[in-house]
Amino acid sequence: MNGPGTSMRRITAVLMLGLGWILAPHAQSQESDPTGTVTLVAAPELVDPDYRATVLLVVPVENNRHVGVILNRPTGRSLASLFPEHAPSKQVRDPVYFGGPMLRQAIFAVVHIDHTPGPGSIQMLKELFLATQGAVVDHVIEETPNEARYYVGYVAWRPGELRQEVDRGLWYVLEADPDLVFRKDPARLWEELVRRARAVTASTSGHRNTLAALLR
């Protein structure tokens, strides 16, 4: 792809550099039965503006690190508005989402597909992959533009960092739910999941600890 497509690949290549400290041991895609993927719901005590009232899908990667995206922060910008001369981007109906504060200038995708969309992709759930390489994101936009959600930025934790945050009470931990990724109107998603998390915690005292145990 020429022109804007080249720009998209270059931008997402920057993302791969940023993810390199997490993904370096894997030259190929991670494609297996994923374990340890969870939904994180920001506790009211978490007042950092980047994470306040957020819902995230988070997957463990090697060396007790974690990577995730924020699910309930639409930017109000379309992919076509970011790349107005790139015709396939005009087919994407949903807005671009703010995935997290790291590498906000990069575009990547969470793709609904039953096999890896390409090299460097991380399996988050059975039919859900995080595409991080520019050529792969380009291909998704060109071939199945509305089978993905597109993000600027992402969230990453160093070894043991997420577990510490959960232990401090900054996050509720719920089972991963792929339907949340493609929720059309996420405006009240945080409130809904806070209520659910509190109900689960009240009814099953060990539930939170069981899920948190996945966050080594």
GROMACS .gro file of C-alpha atoms in nm:
model
  216
    1MET     CA    1   0.000   0.000   0.000
    2ASN     CA    2   0.132   0.344  -0.088
    3GLY     CA    3   0.071   0.689   0.058
    4PRO     CA    4  -0.141   0.685   0.374
    5GLY     CA    5  -0.103   0.310   0.405
    6THR     CA    6   0.272   0.352   0.431
    7SER     CA    7   0.215   0.610   0.705
    8MET     CA    8  -0.008   0.367   0.892
    9ARG     CA    9   0.257   0.097   0.877
   10ARG     CA   10   0.521   0.342   0.998
   11ILE     CA   11   0.303   0.456   1.290
   12THR     CA   12   0.224   0.102   1.396
   13ALA     CA   13   0.590   0.006   1.361
   14VAL     CA   14   0.654   0.260   1.636
   15LEU     CA   15   0.403   0.067   1.847
   16MET     CA   16   0.601  -0.252   1.795
   17LEU     CA   17   0.913  -0.075   1.920
   18GLY     CA   18   0.719   0.025   2.229
   19LEU     CA   19   0.594  -0.329   2.281
   20GLY     CA   20   0.935  -0.477   2.212
   21TRP     CA   21   1.030  -0.504   2.579
   22ILE     CA   22   0.725  -0.727   2.625
   23LEU     CA   23   0.723  -0.927   2.302
   24ALA     CA   24   1.089  -0.968   2.223
   25PRO     CA   25   1.112  -1.341   2.307
   26HIS     CA   26   0.838  -1.420   2.051
   27ALA     CA   27   0.930  -1.380   1.686
   28GLN     CA   28   0.599  -1.533   1.576
   29SER     CA   29   0.239  -1.484   1.679
   30GLN     CA   30   0.115  -1.614   2.009
   31GLU     CA   31  -0.167  -1.853   1.921
   32SER     CA   32  -0.280  -2.096   2.187
   33ASP     CA   33  -0.559  -2.150   2.433
   34PRO     CA   34  -0.532  -1.824   2.629
   35THR     CA   35  -0.534  -1.837   3.005
   36GLY     CA   36  -0.524  -1.553   3.250
   37THR     CA   37  -0.703  -1.293   3.038
   38VAL     CA   38  -0.925  -1.081   3.261
   39THR     CA   39  -1.147  -0.775   3.261
   40LEU     CA   40  -1.021  -0.496   3.484
   41VAL     CA   41  -1.263  -0.239   3.622
   42ALA     CA   42  -1.117   0.073   3.778
   43ALA     CA   43  -1.215   0.110   4.143
   44PRO     CA   44  -1.356   0.451   4.241
   45GLU     CA   45  -1.035   0.507   4.435
   46LEU     CA   46  -0.837   0.511   4.109
   47VAL     CA   47  -0.839   0.881   4.022
   48ASP     CA   48  -0.556   0.896   3.766
   49PRO     CA   49  -0.721   1.074   3.468
   50ASP     CA   50  -0.587   0.817   3.221
   51TYR     CA   51  -0.757   0.531   3.406
   52ARG     CA   52  -1.045   0.685   3.602
   53ALA     CA   53  -1.374   0.502   3.534
   54THR     CA   54  -1.215   0.268   3.279
   55VAL     CA   55  -1.276  -0.092   3.179
   56LEU     CA   56  -0.986  -0.289   3.030
   57LEU     CA   57  -0.926  -0.624   2.866
   58VAL     CA   58  -0.587  -0.747   2.985
   59VAL     CA   59  -0.377  -1.046   2.880
   60PRO     CA   60  -0.064  -1.184   3.045
   61VAL     CA   61   0.252  -1.212   2.840
   62GLU     CA   62   0.588  -1.362   2.926
   63ASN     CA   63   0.782  -1.282   3.242
   64ASN     CA   64   0.471  -1.189   3.446
   65ARG     CA   65   0.400  -0.882   3.235
   66HIS     CA   66   0.058  -0.774   3.114
   67VAL     CA   67  -0.078  -0.582   2.816
   68GLY     CA   68  -0.427  -0.441   2.773
   69VAL     CA   69  -0.655  -0.188   2.610
   70ILE     CA   70  -0.920   0.043   2.751
   71LEU     CA   71  -1.262  -0.062   2.620
   72ASN     CA   72  -1.481   0.236   2.708
   73ARG     CA   73  -1.300   0.546   2.577
   74PRO     CA   74  -1.418   0.626   2.221
   75THR     CA   75  -1.228   0.923   2.084
   76GLY     CA   76  -1.502   1.060   1.860
   77ARG     CA   77  -1.265   1.036   1.564
   78SER     CA   78  -1.312   0.794   1.278
   79LEU     CA   79  -1.028   0.601   1.121
   80ALA     CA   80  -1.108   0.778   0.794
   81SER     CA   81  -1.060   1.117   0.960
   82LEU     CA   82  -0.711   1.012   1.067
   83PHE     CA   83  -0.626   0.876   0.720
   84PRO     CA   84  -0.856   1.065   0.480
   85GLU     CA   85  -0.683   0.945   0.164
   86HIS     CA   86  -0.686   0.578   0.265
   87ALA     CA   87  -1.000   0.438   0.102
   88PRO     CA   88  -1.037   0.116   0.311
   89SER     CA   89  -1.046   0.323   0.632
   90LYS     CA   90  -1.373   0.475   0.514
   91GLN     CA   91  -1.537   0.133   0.555
   92VAL     CA   92  -1.476   0.128   0.932
   93ARG     CA   93  -1.800   0.226   1.104
   94ASP     CA   94  -1.698   0.251   1.470
   95PRO     CA   95  -1.485   0.535   1.609
   96VAL     CA   96  -1.123   0.488   1.702
   97TYR     CA   97  -1.084   0.420   2.075
   98PHE     CA   98  -0.826   0.544   2.323
   99GLY     CA   99  -0.651   0.223   2.424
  100GLY     CA  100  -0.418   0.366   2.685
  101PRO     CA  101  -0.154   0.629   2.756
  102MET     CA  102   0.144   0.447   2.606
  103LEU     CA  103   0.231   0.528   2.242
  104ARG     CA  104  -0.082   0.731   2.176
  105GLN     CA  105   0.040   0.804   1.823
  106ALA     CA  106   0.016   0.437   1.719
  107ILE     CA  107  -0.279   0.255   1.562
  108PHE     CA  108  -0.347  -0.111   1.634
  109ALA     CA  109  -0.646  -0.343   1.642
  110VAL     CA  110  -0.832  -0.599   1.849
  111VAL     CA  111  -0.961  -0.844   1.589
  112HIS     CA  112  -1.248  -1.093   1.606
  113ILE     CA  113  -1.109  -1.392   1.415
  114ASP     CA  114  -1.062  -1.765   1.472
  115HIS     CA  115  -0.692  -1.768   1.380
  116THR     CA  116  -0.403  -1.530   1.418
  117PRO     CA  117  -0.436  -1.229   1.187
  118GLY     CA  118  -0.060  -1.223   1.133
  119PRO     CA  119   0.289  -1.207   1.280
  120GLY     CA  120   0.330  -1.039   1.615
  121SER     CA  121  -0.036  -1.077   1.714
  122ILE     CA  122  -0.128  -1.174   2.068
  123GLN     CA  123  -0.423  -1.400   2.141
  124MET     CA  124  -0.641  -1.240   2.408
  125LEU     CA  125  -0.935  -1.482   2.400
  126LYS     CA  126  -1.042  -1.780   2.189
  127GLU     CA  127  -1.140  -1.570   1.886
  128LEU     CA  128  -0.986  -1.237   1.980
  129PHE     CA  129  -0.638  -1.118   1.886
  130LEU     CA  130  -0.441  -0.801   1.946
  131ALA     CA  131  -0.276  -0.704   1.615
  132THR     CA  132   0.036  -0.495   1.670
  133GLN     CA  133   0.224  -0.493   1.340
  134GLY     CA  134   0.146  -0.230   1.080
  135ALA     CA  135   0.115  -0.468   0.786
  136VAL     CA  136  -0.126  -0.685   0.983
  137VAL     CA  137  -0.341  -0.389   1.086
  138ASP     CA  138  -0.345  -0.273   0.724
  139HIS     CA  139  -0.459  -0.616   0.610
  140VAL     CA  140  -0.739  -0.624   0.866
  141ILE     CA  141  -0.863  -0.282   0.753
  142GLU     CA  142  -0.855  -0.388   0.389
  143GLU     CA  143  -1.012  -0.733   0.425
  144THR     CA  144  -1.241  -0.731   0.732
  145PRO     CA  145  -1.261  -0.367   0.843
  146ASN     CA  146  -1.556  -0.409   1.080
  147GLU     CA  147  -1.437  -0.729   1.247
  148ALA     CA  148  -1.200  -0.525   1.462
  149ARG     CA  149  -1.188  -0.231   1.694
  150TYR     CA  150  -0.906   0.017   1.638
  151TYR     CA  151  -0.712   0.185   1.915
  152VAL     CA  152  -0.460   0.459   1.974
  153GLY     CA  153  -0.233   0.377   2.264
  154TYR     CA  154  -0.229   0.078   2.497
  155VAL     CA  155  -0.156  -0.013   2.859
  156ALA     CA  156   0.135  -0.225   2.982
  157TRP     CA  157   0.255  -0.340   3.321
  158ARG     CA  158   0.602  -0.452   3.423
  159PRO     CA  159   0.653  -0.781   3.611
  160GLY     CA  160   0.434  -0.795   3.920
  161GLU     CA  161   0.311  -0.438   3.876
  162LEU     CA  162  -0.051  -0.522   3.801
  163ARG     CA  163  -0.077  -0.763   4.093
  164GLN     CA  164   0.046  -0.486   4.322
  165GLU     CA  165  -0.220  -0.249   4.190
  166VAL     CA  166  -0.492  -0.510   4.244
  167ASP     CA  167  -0.366  -0.576   4.597
  168ARG     CA  168  -0.388  -0.201   4.664
  169GLY     CA  169  -0.756  -0.208   4.566
  170LEU     CA  170  -0.719   0.000   4.249
  171TRP     CA  171  -0.887  -0.257   4.022
  172TYR     CA  172  -1.176  -0.500   4.037
  173VAL     CA  173  -1.094  -0.822   3.852
  174LEU     CA  174  -1.370  -0.994   3.654
  175GLU     CA  175  -1.379  -1.279   3.406
  176ALA     CA  176  -1.292  -1.176   3.052
  177ASP     CA  177  -1.596  -1.111   2.833
  178PRO     CA  178  -1.536  -1.077   2.456
  179ASP     CA  179  -1.874  -0.909   2.408
  180LEU     CA  180  -1.747  -0.604   2.595
  181VAL     CA  181  -1.492  -0.529   2.323
  182PHE     CA  182  -1.756  -0.454   2.062
  183ARG     CA  183  -2.014  -0.288   2.287
  184LYS     CA  184  -2.175  -0.021   2.069
  185ASP     CA  185  -2.242   0.228   2.347
  186PRO     CA  186  -1.990   0.194   2.631
  187ALA     CA  187  -2.096   0.515   2.806
  188ARG     CA  188  -2.234   0.333   3.112
  189LEU     CA  189  -2.016   0.025   3.094
  190TRP     CA  190  -1.801   0.124   3.390
  191GLU     CA  191  -2.099   0.181   3.621
  192GLU     CA  192  -2.251  -0.151   3.511
  193LEU     CA  193  -1.936  -0.348   3.582
  194VAL     CA  194  -1.865  -0.178   3.913
  195ARG     CA  195  -2.208  -0.293   4.029
  196ARG     CA  196  -2.138  -0.642   3.899
  197ALA     CA  197  -1.796  -0.655   4.065
  198ARG     CA  198  -1.935  -0.544   4.399
  199ALA     CA  199  -2.213  -0.801   4.378
  200VAL     CA  200  -1.967  -1.077   4.295
  201THR     CA  201  -1.735  -0.973   4.577
  202ALA     CA  202  -2.024  -0.967   4.825
  203SER     CA  203  -2.168  -1.304   4.720
  204THR     CA  204  -1.844  -1.496   4.666
  205SER     CA  205  -1.571  -1.378   4.895
  206GLY     CA  206  -1.302  -1.587   4.727
  207HIS     CA  207  -1.386  -1.493   4.370
  208ARG     CA  208  -1.173  -1.183   4.349
  209ASN     CA  209  -0.877  -1.362   4.505
  210THR     CA  210  -0.912  -1.652   4.260
  211LEU     CA  211  -0.901  -1.421   3.958
  212ALA     CA  212  -0.632  -1.204   4.110
  213ALA     CA  213  -0.418  -1.516   4.148
  214LEU     CA  214  -0.390  -1.517   3.768
  215LEU     CA  215  -0.209  -1.182   3.791
  216ARG     CA  216   0.125  -1.318   3.906
   0.00000   0.00000   0.00000
